[in-house]
CSV table of C-alpha atoms in Angstrom, one decimal:
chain,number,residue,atom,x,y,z
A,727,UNK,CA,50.8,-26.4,28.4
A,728,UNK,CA,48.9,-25.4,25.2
A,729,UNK,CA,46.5,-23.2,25.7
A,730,UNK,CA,43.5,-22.3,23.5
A,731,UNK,CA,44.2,-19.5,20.8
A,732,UNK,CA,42.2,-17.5,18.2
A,733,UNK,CA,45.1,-15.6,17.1
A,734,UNK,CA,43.3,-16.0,13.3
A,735,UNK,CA,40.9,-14.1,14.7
A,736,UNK,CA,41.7,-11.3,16.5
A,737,UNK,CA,43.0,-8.0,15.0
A,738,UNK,CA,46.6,-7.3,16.8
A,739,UNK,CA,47.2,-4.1,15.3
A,740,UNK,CA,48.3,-2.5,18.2
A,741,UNK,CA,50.4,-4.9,19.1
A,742,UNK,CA,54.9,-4.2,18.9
A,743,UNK,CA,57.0,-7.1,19.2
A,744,UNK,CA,60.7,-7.3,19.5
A,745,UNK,CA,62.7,-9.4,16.7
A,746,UNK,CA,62.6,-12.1,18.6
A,747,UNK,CA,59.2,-11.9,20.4
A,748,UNK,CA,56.1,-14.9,19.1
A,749,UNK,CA,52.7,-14.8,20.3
A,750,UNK,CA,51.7,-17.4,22.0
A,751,UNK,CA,48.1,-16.9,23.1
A,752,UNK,CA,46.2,-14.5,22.5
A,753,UNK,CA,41.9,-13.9,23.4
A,754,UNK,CA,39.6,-11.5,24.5
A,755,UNK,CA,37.0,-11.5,27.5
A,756,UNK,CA,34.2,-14.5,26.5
A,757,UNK,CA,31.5,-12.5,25.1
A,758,UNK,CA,28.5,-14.6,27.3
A,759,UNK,CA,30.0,-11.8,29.9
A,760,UNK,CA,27.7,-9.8,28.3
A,761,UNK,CA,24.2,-12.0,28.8
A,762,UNK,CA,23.3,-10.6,32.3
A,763,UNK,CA,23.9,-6.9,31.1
A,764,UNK,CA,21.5,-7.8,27.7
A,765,UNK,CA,18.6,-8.9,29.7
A,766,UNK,CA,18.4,-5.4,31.0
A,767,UNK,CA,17.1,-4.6,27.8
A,768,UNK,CA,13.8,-7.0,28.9
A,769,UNK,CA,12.8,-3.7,31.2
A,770,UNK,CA,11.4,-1.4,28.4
A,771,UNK,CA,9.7,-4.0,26.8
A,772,UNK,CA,7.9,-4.9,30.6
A,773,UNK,CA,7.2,-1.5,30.6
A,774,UNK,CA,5.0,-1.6,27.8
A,775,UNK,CA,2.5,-3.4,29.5
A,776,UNK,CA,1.7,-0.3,31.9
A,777,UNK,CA,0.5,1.2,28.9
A,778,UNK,CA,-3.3,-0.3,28.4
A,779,UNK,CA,-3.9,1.1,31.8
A,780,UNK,CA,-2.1,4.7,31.3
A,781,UNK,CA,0.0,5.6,27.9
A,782,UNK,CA,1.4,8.1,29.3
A,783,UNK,CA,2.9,6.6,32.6
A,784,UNK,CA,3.7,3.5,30.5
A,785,UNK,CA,5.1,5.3,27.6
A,786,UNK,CA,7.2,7.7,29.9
A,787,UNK,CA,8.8,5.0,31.7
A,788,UNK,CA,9.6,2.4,28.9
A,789,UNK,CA,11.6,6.1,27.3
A,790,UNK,CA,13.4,5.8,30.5
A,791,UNK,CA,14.2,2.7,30.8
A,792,UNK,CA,15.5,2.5,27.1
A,793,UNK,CA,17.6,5.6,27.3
A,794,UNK,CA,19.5,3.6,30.3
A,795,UNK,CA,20.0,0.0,29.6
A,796,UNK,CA,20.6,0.5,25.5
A,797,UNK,CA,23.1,2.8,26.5
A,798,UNK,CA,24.9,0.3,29.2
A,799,UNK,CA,24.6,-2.9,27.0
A,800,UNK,CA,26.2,-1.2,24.1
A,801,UNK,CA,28.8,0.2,26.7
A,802,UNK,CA,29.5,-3.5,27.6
A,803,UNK,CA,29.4,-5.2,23.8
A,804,UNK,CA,32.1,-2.2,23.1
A,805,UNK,CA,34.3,-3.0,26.0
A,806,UNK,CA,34.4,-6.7,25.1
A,807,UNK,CA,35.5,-6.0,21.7
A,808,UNK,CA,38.0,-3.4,22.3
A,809,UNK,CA,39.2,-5.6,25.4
A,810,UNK,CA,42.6,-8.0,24.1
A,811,UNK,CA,44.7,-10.1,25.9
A,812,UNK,CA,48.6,-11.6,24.5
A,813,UNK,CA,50.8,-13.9,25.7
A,814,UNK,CA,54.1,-13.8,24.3
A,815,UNK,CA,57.6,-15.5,24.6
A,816,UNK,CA,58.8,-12.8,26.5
A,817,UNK,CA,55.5,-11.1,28.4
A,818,UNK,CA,52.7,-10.2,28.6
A,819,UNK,CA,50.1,-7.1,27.0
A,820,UNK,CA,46.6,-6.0,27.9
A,821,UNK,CA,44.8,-3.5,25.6
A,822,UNK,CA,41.7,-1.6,27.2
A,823,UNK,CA,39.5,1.5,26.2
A,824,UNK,CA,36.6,2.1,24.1
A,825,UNK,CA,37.3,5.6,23.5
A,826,UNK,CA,40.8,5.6,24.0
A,827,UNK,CA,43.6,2.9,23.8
A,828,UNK,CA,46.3,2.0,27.0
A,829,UNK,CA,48.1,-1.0,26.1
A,830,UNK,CA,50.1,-2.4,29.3
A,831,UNK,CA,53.0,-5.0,28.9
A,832,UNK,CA,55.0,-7.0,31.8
A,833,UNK,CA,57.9,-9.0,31.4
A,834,UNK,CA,58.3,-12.3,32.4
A,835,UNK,CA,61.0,-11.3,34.0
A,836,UNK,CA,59.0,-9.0,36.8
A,837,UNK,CA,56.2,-11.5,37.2
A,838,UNK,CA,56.3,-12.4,41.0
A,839,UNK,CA,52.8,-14.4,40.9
A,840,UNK,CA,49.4,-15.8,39.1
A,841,UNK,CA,46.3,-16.8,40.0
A,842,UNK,CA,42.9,-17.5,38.5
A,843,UNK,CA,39.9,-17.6,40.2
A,844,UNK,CA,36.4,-18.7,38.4
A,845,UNK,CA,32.5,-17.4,39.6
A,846,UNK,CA,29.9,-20.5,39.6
A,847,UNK,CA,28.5,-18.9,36.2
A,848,UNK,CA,32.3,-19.0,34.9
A,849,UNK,CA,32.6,-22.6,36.3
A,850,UNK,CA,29.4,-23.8,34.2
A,851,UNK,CA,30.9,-21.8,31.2
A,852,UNK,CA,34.0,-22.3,31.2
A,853,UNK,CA,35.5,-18.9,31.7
A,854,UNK,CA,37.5,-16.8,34.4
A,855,UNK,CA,39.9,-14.5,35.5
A,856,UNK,CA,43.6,-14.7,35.4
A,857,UNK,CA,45.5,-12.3,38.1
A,858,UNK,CA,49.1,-11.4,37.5
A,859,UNK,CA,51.7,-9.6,40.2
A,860,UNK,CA,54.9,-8.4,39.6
A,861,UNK,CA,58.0,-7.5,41.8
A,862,UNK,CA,57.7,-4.2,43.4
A,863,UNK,CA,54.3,-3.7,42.4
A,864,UNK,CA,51.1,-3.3,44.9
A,865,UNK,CA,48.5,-6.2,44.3
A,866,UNK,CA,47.3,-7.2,41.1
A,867,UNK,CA,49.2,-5.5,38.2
A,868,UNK,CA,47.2,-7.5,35.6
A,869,UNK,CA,44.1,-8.9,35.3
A,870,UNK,CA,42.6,-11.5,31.8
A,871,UNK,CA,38.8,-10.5,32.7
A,872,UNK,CA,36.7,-13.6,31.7
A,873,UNK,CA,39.0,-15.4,29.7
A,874,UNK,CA,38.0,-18.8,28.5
A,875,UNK,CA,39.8,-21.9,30.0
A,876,UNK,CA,41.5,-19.4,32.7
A,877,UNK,CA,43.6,-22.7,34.2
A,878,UNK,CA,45.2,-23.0,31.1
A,879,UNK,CA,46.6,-19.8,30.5
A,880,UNK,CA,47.6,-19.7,34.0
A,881,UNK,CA,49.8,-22.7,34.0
A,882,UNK,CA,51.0,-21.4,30.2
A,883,UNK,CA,52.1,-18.1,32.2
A,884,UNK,CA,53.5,-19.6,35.1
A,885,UNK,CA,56.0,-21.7,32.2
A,886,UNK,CA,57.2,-19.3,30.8
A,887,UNK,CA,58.1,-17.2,34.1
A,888,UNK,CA,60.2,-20.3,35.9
A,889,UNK,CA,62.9,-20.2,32.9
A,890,UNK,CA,63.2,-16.6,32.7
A,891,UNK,CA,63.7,-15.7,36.0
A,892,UNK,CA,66.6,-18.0,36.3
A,893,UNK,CA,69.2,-16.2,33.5
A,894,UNK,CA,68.8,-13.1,36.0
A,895,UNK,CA,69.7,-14.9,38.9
A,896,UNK,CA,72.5,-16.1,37.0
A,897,UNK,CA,73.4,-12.5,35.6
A,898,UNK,CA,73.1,-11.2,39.1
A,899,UNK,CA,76.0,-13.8,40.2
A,900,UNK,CA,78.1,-12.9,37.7
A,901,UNK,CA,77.6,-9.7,37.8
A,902,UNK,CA,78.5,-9.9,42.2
A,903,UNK,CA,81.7,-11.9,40.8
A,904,UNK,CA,82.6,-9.1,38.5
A,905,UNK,CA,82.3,-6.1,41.3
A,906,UNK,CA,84.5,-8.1,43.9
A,907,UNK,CA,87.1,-9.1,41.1
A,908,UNK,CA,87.2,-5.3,40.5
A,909,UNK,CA,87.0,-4.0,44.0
A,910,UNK,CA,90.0,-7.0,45.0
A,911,UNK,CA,92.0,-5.4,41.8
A,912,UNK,CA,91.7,-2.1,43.2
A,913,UNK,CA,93.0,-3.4,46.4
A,914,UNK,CA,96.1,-4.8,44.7
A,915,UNK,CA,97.1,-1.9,42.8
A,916,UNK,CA,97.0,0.2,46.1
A,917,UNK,CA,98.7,-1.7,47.9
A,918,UNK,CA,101.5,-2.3,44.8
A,919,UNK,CA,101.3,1.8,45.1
A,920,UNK,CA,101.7,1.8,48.8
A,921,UNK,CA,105.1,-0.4,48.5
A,922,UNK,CA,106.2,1.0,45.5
A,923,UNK,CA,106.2,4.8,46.1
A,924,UNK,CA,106.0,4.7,50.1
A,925,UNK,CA,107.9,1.6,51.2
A,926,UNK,CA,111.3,4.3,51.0
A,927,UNK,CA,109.8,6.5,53.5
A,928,UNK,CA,109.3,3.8,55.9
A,929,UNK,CA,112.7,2.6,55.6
A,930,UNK,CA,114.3,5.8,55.8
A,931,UNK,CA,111.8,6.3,59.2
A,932,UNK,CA,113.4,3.3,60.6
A,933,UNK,CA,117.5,4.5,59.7
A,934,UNK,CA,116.4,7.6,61.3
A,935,UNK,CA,115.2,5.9,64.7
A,936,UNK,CA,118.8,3.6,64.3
A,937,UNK,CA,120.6,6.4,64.2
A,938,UNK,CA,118.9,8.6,66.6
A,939,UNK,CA,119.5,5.4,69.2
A,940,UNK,CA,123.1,5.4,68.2
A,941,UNK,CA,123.4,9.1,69.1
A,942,UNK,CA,122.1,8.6,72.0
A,943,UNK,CA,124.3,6.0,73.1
A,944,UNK,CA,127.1,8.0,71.7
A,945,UNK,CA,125.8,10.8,74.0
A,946,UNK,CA,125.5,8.8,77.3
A,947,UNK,CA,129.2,6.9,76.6
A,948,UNK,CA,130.7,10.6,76.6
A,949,UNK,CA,128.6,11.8,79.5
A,950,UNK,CA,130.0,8.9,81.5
A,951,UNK,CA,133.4,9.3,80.0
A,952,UNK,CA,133.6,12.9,81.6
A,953,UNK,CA,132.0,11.7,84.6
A,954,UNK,CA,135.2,9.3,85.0
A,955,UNK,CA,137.2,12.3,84.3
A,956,UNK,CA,136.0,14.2,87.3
């Protein structure tokens, strides 16, 4: 399932692949994420129109109002930017922070499930979220915030999962084989052991009772033989 890229036009610095390792998608959250968060910037300019009726109220507040929403769009246009999401043939990576960078990657190979999920805005624009669980994990590991076409990359995920988890439940097999062939080799060389170096012993336990019988018979024979005597 192709899914939509802009690998051209992302900047995947950050990103370390193994020799083998492609990209296969790669995107960043759709940037109309960031409409409802610009309109705040509407507010100071509302605020404006306090001023014919008192400057100093009307100036005061539109201050205020600018010193918190320019603050909290440009917080929002940053995190878009620094926000990148890859798909490759063998996982997948998430880089976050504005300030700071924490890149997280997951193997196919530990992916238990995916989801997407779409608001009514994201229906209308075309945009969601993609969740991702892995084995062992608690909830959702990974999350694609507002990714465009979030179906797509879903199903592209879920592709690439199917295939690799079956070469570990093959490994896993053969590795089961290889611990009982080992355990069943030890078994034979103890017991080779056992009739090698102590299969004597036991024949030398059973002369011993042979004999010991024969003594005794021996003994009884000459008890009644001096009984007759008598």
């Amino acid at each position: 399932m192709a899914a939509p890229s802009s690998i051209d036009d992302q900047d995947l610095e950050w990103l370390s692949l193994d020799d083998s390792e492609s990209v296969l998608w790669s995107g960043e959250p759709d940037r109309r994420t960031i409409v409802p968060t610009a309109l705040l910037l509407v507010l100071p300019v509302l605020a404006l129109a306090v001023v014919p009726f008192n400057w100093v109220a009307g100036i005061g507040l539109t201050a205020v109002l600018t010193l918190f929403t320019v603050p909290t769009v440009a917080w929002a246009v940053l995190w878009v930017r620094s926000t990148d999401y890859v798909v490759t043939s063998n996982g997948l990576y998430a880089k976050h922070g504005v300030l700071s960078r924490d890149v997280k990657r997951i193997d196919f190979e530990k992916v238990q499930n995916t989801s997407y999920s779409q608001s009514a805005l994201g229906t209308h624009f075309g945009y969601g979220h993609v969740e991702v669980s892995s084995a062992g994990g608690s909830g959702v590991e990974m999350r694609f915030r507002s990714v465009p076409s979030p179906r797509e990359i879903q199903q592209l995920i879920s592709s690439r999962v199917k295939p690799a988890r079956s070469p570990d439940r093959t490994d896993a097999k053969r590795t089961d084989d290889d611990v009982l062939e080992e355990i069943l080799a030890e078994l034979r060389a103890i017991r080779s052991t056992l009739e090698g170096g102590t299969g004597t012993p036991g024949r030398s336990d059973e002369s011993r009772s042979t004999a010991a019988s024969s003594e005794g018979v021996t003994f009884e024979r000459e008890s009644s033989d001096g009984d007759a005597s008598n």
